[in-house]
Amino acid sequence: MLLLLALCAIVPLQGARAERDPILVPEVSQHEVRVRQGFTGTELLLFGAILDPAGTRAARGYDVVVVLKGPSEPIRLREKAKVGGVWLNAASTDFRSAPSYFAVASSRPVAEIVDEKTAAIYEFGTRFIQLSPTGEIDPAEQARFSAGLVDLKQRQGLYKEDMNGVSISEGVLYQARFELPSRVTTGTYTAETFAVTDGRVVSSAVAEVEVRKVGFERFVELFALSQSFLYGLLAVGLSVGMGWIAGRLFALV
């Protein structure tokens, strides 16, 4: 009987807490990014409002963290080793799912907003990306390969952090800007916004962006997927033909 009364008391408290939590209303400057010949990248503006459950201005201030992730993809990472003065492929590992693009922006440094456990749960930073290595791997080796993958993606402009990248106006409106480089993978990108207070994530909302190829690039992509064997033959034939033409031209010079 006492347990039943305790549960009945807890439920209203949880409901009251949920009713006090803010509501995030996210939006993105463009829901579709079209990749065509000559695409040099683009900028995404993620913005929105932080409101109380009644739809008015939130009574207190919140920190905001935005995580933008591209489609996950399997990846094999190889480690180079110098053998006899020559750099060769040595150890390697496979990741079942690594985000093709990953960027984090926050209103102030994440370390000042949440603890490491919370940051790891919500992936508030490149060192907290949840990778899925295949097979058995030593923890130290896994950490080394994970750090290597992040470093490689950062140098390619595909993994980014901006610990002061979210601006908040009047405690209500927020915005963050993300650069998508020319080599982005096509697919659905998810932008998840989190409201944080007292080291606790109290609300979240998701917006999506579709990155797709158009024009001739789209035709080539579809042809490669639907007729992979024929596409391979044409690619080889084109390479051989271009090599032959280049050889003839140099022979005439």
Short mmCIF file of C-alpha atoms in Angstrom, two decimals:
data_model
loop_
_atom_site.label_atom_id
_atom_site.label_comp_id
_atom_site.label_asym_id
_atom_site.label_seq_id
_atom_site.Cartn_x
_atom_site.Cartn_y
_atom_site.Cartn_z
CA MET A 1 0.00 0.00 0.00
CA LEU A 2 2.84 2.37 0.91
CA LEU A 3 4.63 1.51 -2.36
CA LEU A 4 1.48 2.33 -4.33
CA LEU A 5 1.15 5.69 -2.59
CA ALA A 6 4.81 6.45 -3.27
CA LEU A 7 4.39 5.70 -6.98
CA CYS A 8 1.30 7.87 -7.14
CA ALA A 9 3.31 10.70 -5.59
CA ILE A 10 6.21 10.29 -8.03
CA VAL A 11 4.10 10.39 -11.21
CA PRO A 12 2.72 13.92 -10.62
CA LEU A 13 6.21 15.16 -9.77
CA GLN A 14 7.60 13.76 -13.03
CA GLY A 15 4.70 15.28 -14.95
CA ALA A 16 5.29 18.64 -13.30
CA ARG A 17 8.99 18.51 -14.16
CA ALA A 18 8.17 17.67 -17.80
CA GLU A 19 5.72 20.58 -17.94
CA ARG A 20 8.44 22.96 -16.76
CA ASP A 21 10.98 21.80 -19.34
CA PRO A 22 11.50 24.16 -22.29
CA ILE A 23 10.31 23.54 -25.82
CA LEU A 24 12.81 23.83 -28.67
CA VAL A 25 11.53 25.02 -32.05
CA PRO A 26 14.36 24.29 -34.54
CA GLU A 27 14.66 25.30 -38.19
CA VAL A 28 17.32 25.14 -40.87
CA SER A 29 18.10 27.58 -43.66
CA GLN A 30 17.72 24.91 -46.34
CA HIS A 31 16.23 21.45 -46.05
CA GLU A 32 17.81 20.30 -49.30
CA VAL A 33 21.37 20.77 -50.52
CA ARG A 34 21.86 20.04 -54.21
CA VAL A 35 25.28 18.83 -55.27
CA ARG A 36 26.03 19.49 -58.91
CA GLN A 37 29.14 19.92 -61.05
CA GLY A 38 31.34 22.64 -59.60
CA PHE A 39 29.87 22.34 -56.10
CA THR A 40 32.32 23.99 -53.70
CA GLY A 41 30.44 23.50 -50.45
CA THR A 42 27.75 25.47 -48.69
CA GLU A 43 26.83 26.96 -45.33
CA LEU A 44 23.92 25.74 -43.22
CA LEU A 45 22.26 28.05 -40.73
CA LEU A 46 20.48 26.28 -37.90
CA PHE A 47 18.26 28.51 -35.82
CA GLY A 48 15.25 28.38 -33.57
CA ALA A 49 13.65 29.44 -30.31
CA ILE A 50 13.58 28.26 -26.72
CA LEU A 51 10.07 28.55 -25.27
CA ASP A 52 8.33 27.49 -22.11
CA PRO A 53 5.47 24.91 -22.35
CA ALA A 54 2.92 27.73 -22.70
CA GLY A 55 4.63 28.91 -25.88
CA THR A 56 6.07 32.08 -24.35
CA ARG A 57 9.62 33.18 -23.58
CA ALA A 58 11.45 30.73 -21.30
CA ALA A 59 11.68 32.03 -17.75
CA ARG A 60 15.33 31.05 -17.31
CA GLY A 61 18.44 30.94 -19.43
CA TYR A 62 19.69 27.76 -21.09
CA ASP A 63 22.82 26.63 -22.82
CA VAL A 64 22.36 25.22 -26.32
CA VAL A 65 24.37 22.49 -28.05
CA VAL A 66 23.78 21.55 -31.70
CA VAL A 67 25.08 18.29 -33.18
CA LEU A 68 24.99 17.87 -36.97
CA LYS A 69 25.66 14.37 -38.28
CA GLY A 70 25.83 12.95 -41.78
CA PRO A 71 24.92 9.41 -42.88
CA SER A 72 26.88 6.64 -41.16
CA GLU A 73 29.13 4.49 -43.29
CA PRO A 74 31.53 1.55 -42.81
CA ILE A 75 35.18 2.49 -43.01
CA ARG A 76 38.51 0.67 -42.90
CA LEU A 77 41.39 2.53 -41.31
CA ARG A 78 44.98 1.47 -41.98
CA GLU A 79 48.02 2.43 -39.99
CA LYS A 80 51.29 3.20 -41.77
CA ALA A 81 54.60 1.82 -40.52
CA LYS A 82 58.12 2.51 -41.76
CA VAL A 83 59.83 -0.76 -42.76
CA GLY A 84 63.33 -0.60 -44.22
CA GLY A 85 62.92 3.09 -45.00
CA VAL A 86 59.62 2.51 -46.84
CA TRP A 87 56.18 3.38 -45.49
CA LEU A 88 53.87 0.36 -45.69
CA ASN A 89 50.37 -0.52 -44.49
CA ALA A 90 50.60 -2.23 -41.09
CA ALA A 91 47.74 -2.72 -38.62
CA SER A 92 44.17 -1.94 -39.64
CA THR A 93 40.69 -1.93 -38.16
CA ASP A 94 37.15 -1.69 -39.48
CA PHE A 95 34.38 0.53 -38.14
CA ARG A 96 30.85 -0.66 -38.87
CA SER A 97 29.32 2.80 -38.60
CA ALA A 98 31.18 6.09 -38.54
CA PRO A 99 29.43 9.37 -39.35
CA SER A 100 30.50 10.68 -42.73
CA TYR A 101 30.16 14.20 -41.31
CA PHE A 102 30.13 15.34 -37.69
CA ALA A 103 30.03 18.86 -36.29
CA VAL A 104 29.26 20.27 -32.85
CA ALA A 105 28.52 23.86 -31.88
CA SER A 106 27.70 25.09 -28.38
CA SER A 107 26.92 28.36 -26.63
CA ARG A 108 30.04 27.94 -24.46
CA PRO A 109 32.65 25.21 -23.94
CA VAL A 110 30.98 21.86 -23.38
CA ALA A 111 33.22 21.16 -20.37
CA GLU A 112 31.55 24.15 -18.65
CA ILE A 113 28.05 22.94 -19.50
CA VAL A 114 27.97 19.20 -18.70
CA ASP A 115 30.23 16.53 -17.22
CA GLU A 116 32.11 14.03 -19.38
CA LYS A 117 29.54 11.27 -18.83
CA THR A 118 26.70 13.41 -20.18
CA ALA A 119 28.88 14.68 -23.03
CA ALA A 120 29.67 11.08 -24.00
CA ILE A 121 25.99 10.06 -23.94
CA TYR A 122 24.94 12.86 -26.28
CA GLU A 123 28.18 13.00 -28.33
CA PHE A 124 29.00 16.59 -27.42
CA GLY A 125 32.38 16.61 -29.16
CA THR A 126 34.53 14.73 -31.63
CA ARG A 127 36.21 12.69 -28.90
CA PHE A 128 32.78 11.42 -27.84
CA ILE A 129 31.73 10.09 -31.26
CA GLN A 130 30.24 6.62 -30.80
CA LEU A 131 32.14 4.43 -33.26
CA SER A 132 31.51 0.70 -33.74
CA PRO A 133 34.75 -1.23 -34.38
CA THR A 134 34.37 -4.79 -35.66
CA GLY A 135 35.94 -7.87 -34.09
CA GLU A 136 38.04 -8.00 -30.95
CA ILE A 137 40.37 -5.07 -30.47
CA ASP A 138 42.56 -3.95 -27.60
CA PRO A 139 41.11 -0.86 -25.85
CA ALA A 140 44.36 1.07 -26.24
CA GLU A 141 44.53 0.16 -29.93
CA GLN A 142 40.88 1.09 -30.38
CA ALA A 143 41.49 4.49 -28.81
CA ARG A 144 44.49 5.04 -31.11
CA PHE A 145 42.54 4.15 -34.24
CA SER A 146 39.53 6.23 -33.14
CA ALA A 147 41.77 9.24 -32.57
CA GLY A 148 43.39 8.62 -35.95
CA LEU A 149 40.00 8.52 -37.69
CA VAL A 150 38.91 11.77 -36.05
CA ASP A 151 42.19 13.45 -36.98
CA LEU A 152 41.88 12.29 -40.60
CA LYS A 153 38.29 13.54 -40.87
CA GLN A 154 39.21 16.86 -39.25
CA ARG A 155 41.97 17.43 -41.81
CA GLN A 156 39.40 16.71 -44.55
CA GLY A 157 37.05 19.29 -43.05
CA LEU A 158 34.41 16.66 -42.24
CA TYR A 159 34.66 16.65 -38.41
CA LYS A 160 34.46 20.01 -36.62
CA GLU A 161 33.95 21.60 -33.22
CA ASP A 162 33.02 25.17 -32.34
CA MET A 163 32.65 25.59 -28.59
CA ASN A 164 31.33 29.14 -29.00
CA GLY A 165 29.44 28.55 -32.22
CA VAL A 166 25.90 29.03 -30.89
CA SER A 167 24.70 32.56 -30.28
CA ILE A 168 21.61 33.16 -28.13
CA SER A 169 19.65 36.41 -28.33
CA GLU A 170 17.53 37.59 -25.41
CA GLY A 171 17.61 34.07 -23.99
CA VAL A 172 15.11 32.97 -26.68
CA LEU A 173 16.51 32.89 -30.21
CA TYR A 174 19.57 30.82 -31.05
CA GLN A 175 21.57 30.21 -34.21
CA ALA A 176 24.60 28.22 -35.35
CA ARG A 177 26.40 28.04 -38.69
CA PHE A 178 27.98 24.92 -40.19
CA GLU A 179 30.19 24.63 -43.25
CA LEU A 180 29.56 21.65 -45.53
CA PRO A 181 32.67 21.03 -47.70
CA SER A 182 32.55 19.99 -51.34
CA ARG A 183 33.34 16.34 -50.49
CA VAL A 184 30.26 15.75 -48.31
CA THR A 185 28.48 12.39 -48.64
CA THR A 186 24.94 12.47 -50.00
CA GLY A 187 22.08 11.35 -47.79
CA THR A 188 20.06 12.55 -44.80
CA TYR A 189 21.79 14.80 -42.27
CA THR A 190 20.30 15.18 -38.79
CA ALA A 191 20.71 18.35 -36.75
CA GLU A 192 19.83 17.72 -33.11
CA THR A 193 19.51 20.68 -30.76
CA PHE A 194 19.80 20.26 -26.98
CA ALA A 195 18.82 22.67 -24.21
CA VAL A 196 20.97 22.26 -21.11
CA THR A 197 20.71 23.67 -17.60
CA ASP A 198 22.48 22.77 -14.37
CA GLY A 199 24.49 20.12 -16.22
CA ARG A 200 21.33 18.33 -17.37
CA VAL A 201 19.86 17.98 -20.86
CA VAL A 202 16.23 19.04 -20.41
CA SER A 203 14.98 19.18 -23.99
CA SER A 204 15.96 18.22 -27.53
CA ALA A 205 14.61 18.56 -31.05
CA VAL A 206 15.67 17.32 -34.49
CA ALA A 207 15.72 18.91 -37.94
CA GLU A 208 16.79 17.13 -41.12
CA VAL A 209 18.68 18.19 -44.23
CA GLU A 210 18.79 16.14 -47.42
CA VAL A 211 22.02 16.30 -49.44
CA ARG A 212 21.60 14.85 -52.93
CA LYS A 213 23.24 14.98 -56.31
CA VAL A 214 21.40 16.51 -59.25
CA GLY A 215 22.01 16.72 -62.99
CA PHE A 216 24.75 14.64 -64.61
CA GLU A 217 26.26 13.70 -61.23
CA ARG A 218 22.92 12.20 -60.19
CA PHE A 219 22.72 10.22 -63.44
CA VAL A 220 26.22 8.81 -62.92
CA GLU A 221 25.42 7.87 -59.31
CA LEU A 222 22.21 6.06 -60.26
CA PHE A 223 23.91 4.31 -63.18
CA ALA A 224 26.78 3.14 -60.95
CA LEU A 225 24.28 1.73 -58.42
CA SER A 226 21.92 0.04 -60.87
CA GLN A 227 24.49 -1.14 -63.46
CA SER A 228 27.65 -1.56 -61.41
CA PHE A 229 29.29 -4.12 -63.72
CA LEU A 230 28.69 -2.08 -66.87
CA TYR A 231 29.78 1.07 -65.03
CA GLY A 232 33.03 -0.64 -64.07
CA LEU A 233 33.68 -1.70 -67.68
CA LEU A 234 33.02 1.80 -68.95
CA ALA A 235 35.29 3.31 -66.30
CA VAL A 236 38.13 0.95 -67.23
CA GLY A 237 37.55 1.53 -70.93
CA LEU A 238 37.55 5.29 -70.46
CA SER A 239 40.79 5.15 -68.45
CA VAL A 240 42.50 3.01 -71.09
CA GLY A 241 41.24 5.25 -73.88
CA MET A 242 42.41 8.44 -72.18
CA GLY A 243 45.81 6.85 -71.51
CA TRP A 244 46.14 5.81 -75.15
CA ILE A 245 45.20 9.30 -76.40
CA ALA A 246 47.67 10.93 -73.97
CA GLY A 247 50.41 8.54 -75.16
CA ARG A 248 49.74 9.39 -78.82
CA LEU A 249 49.81 13.11 -78.10
CA PHE A 250 53.15 12.90 -76.29
CA ALA A 251 54.55 10.76 -79.13
CA LEU A 252 53.74 13.53 -81.61
CA VAL A 253 55.46 16.22 -79.55
#
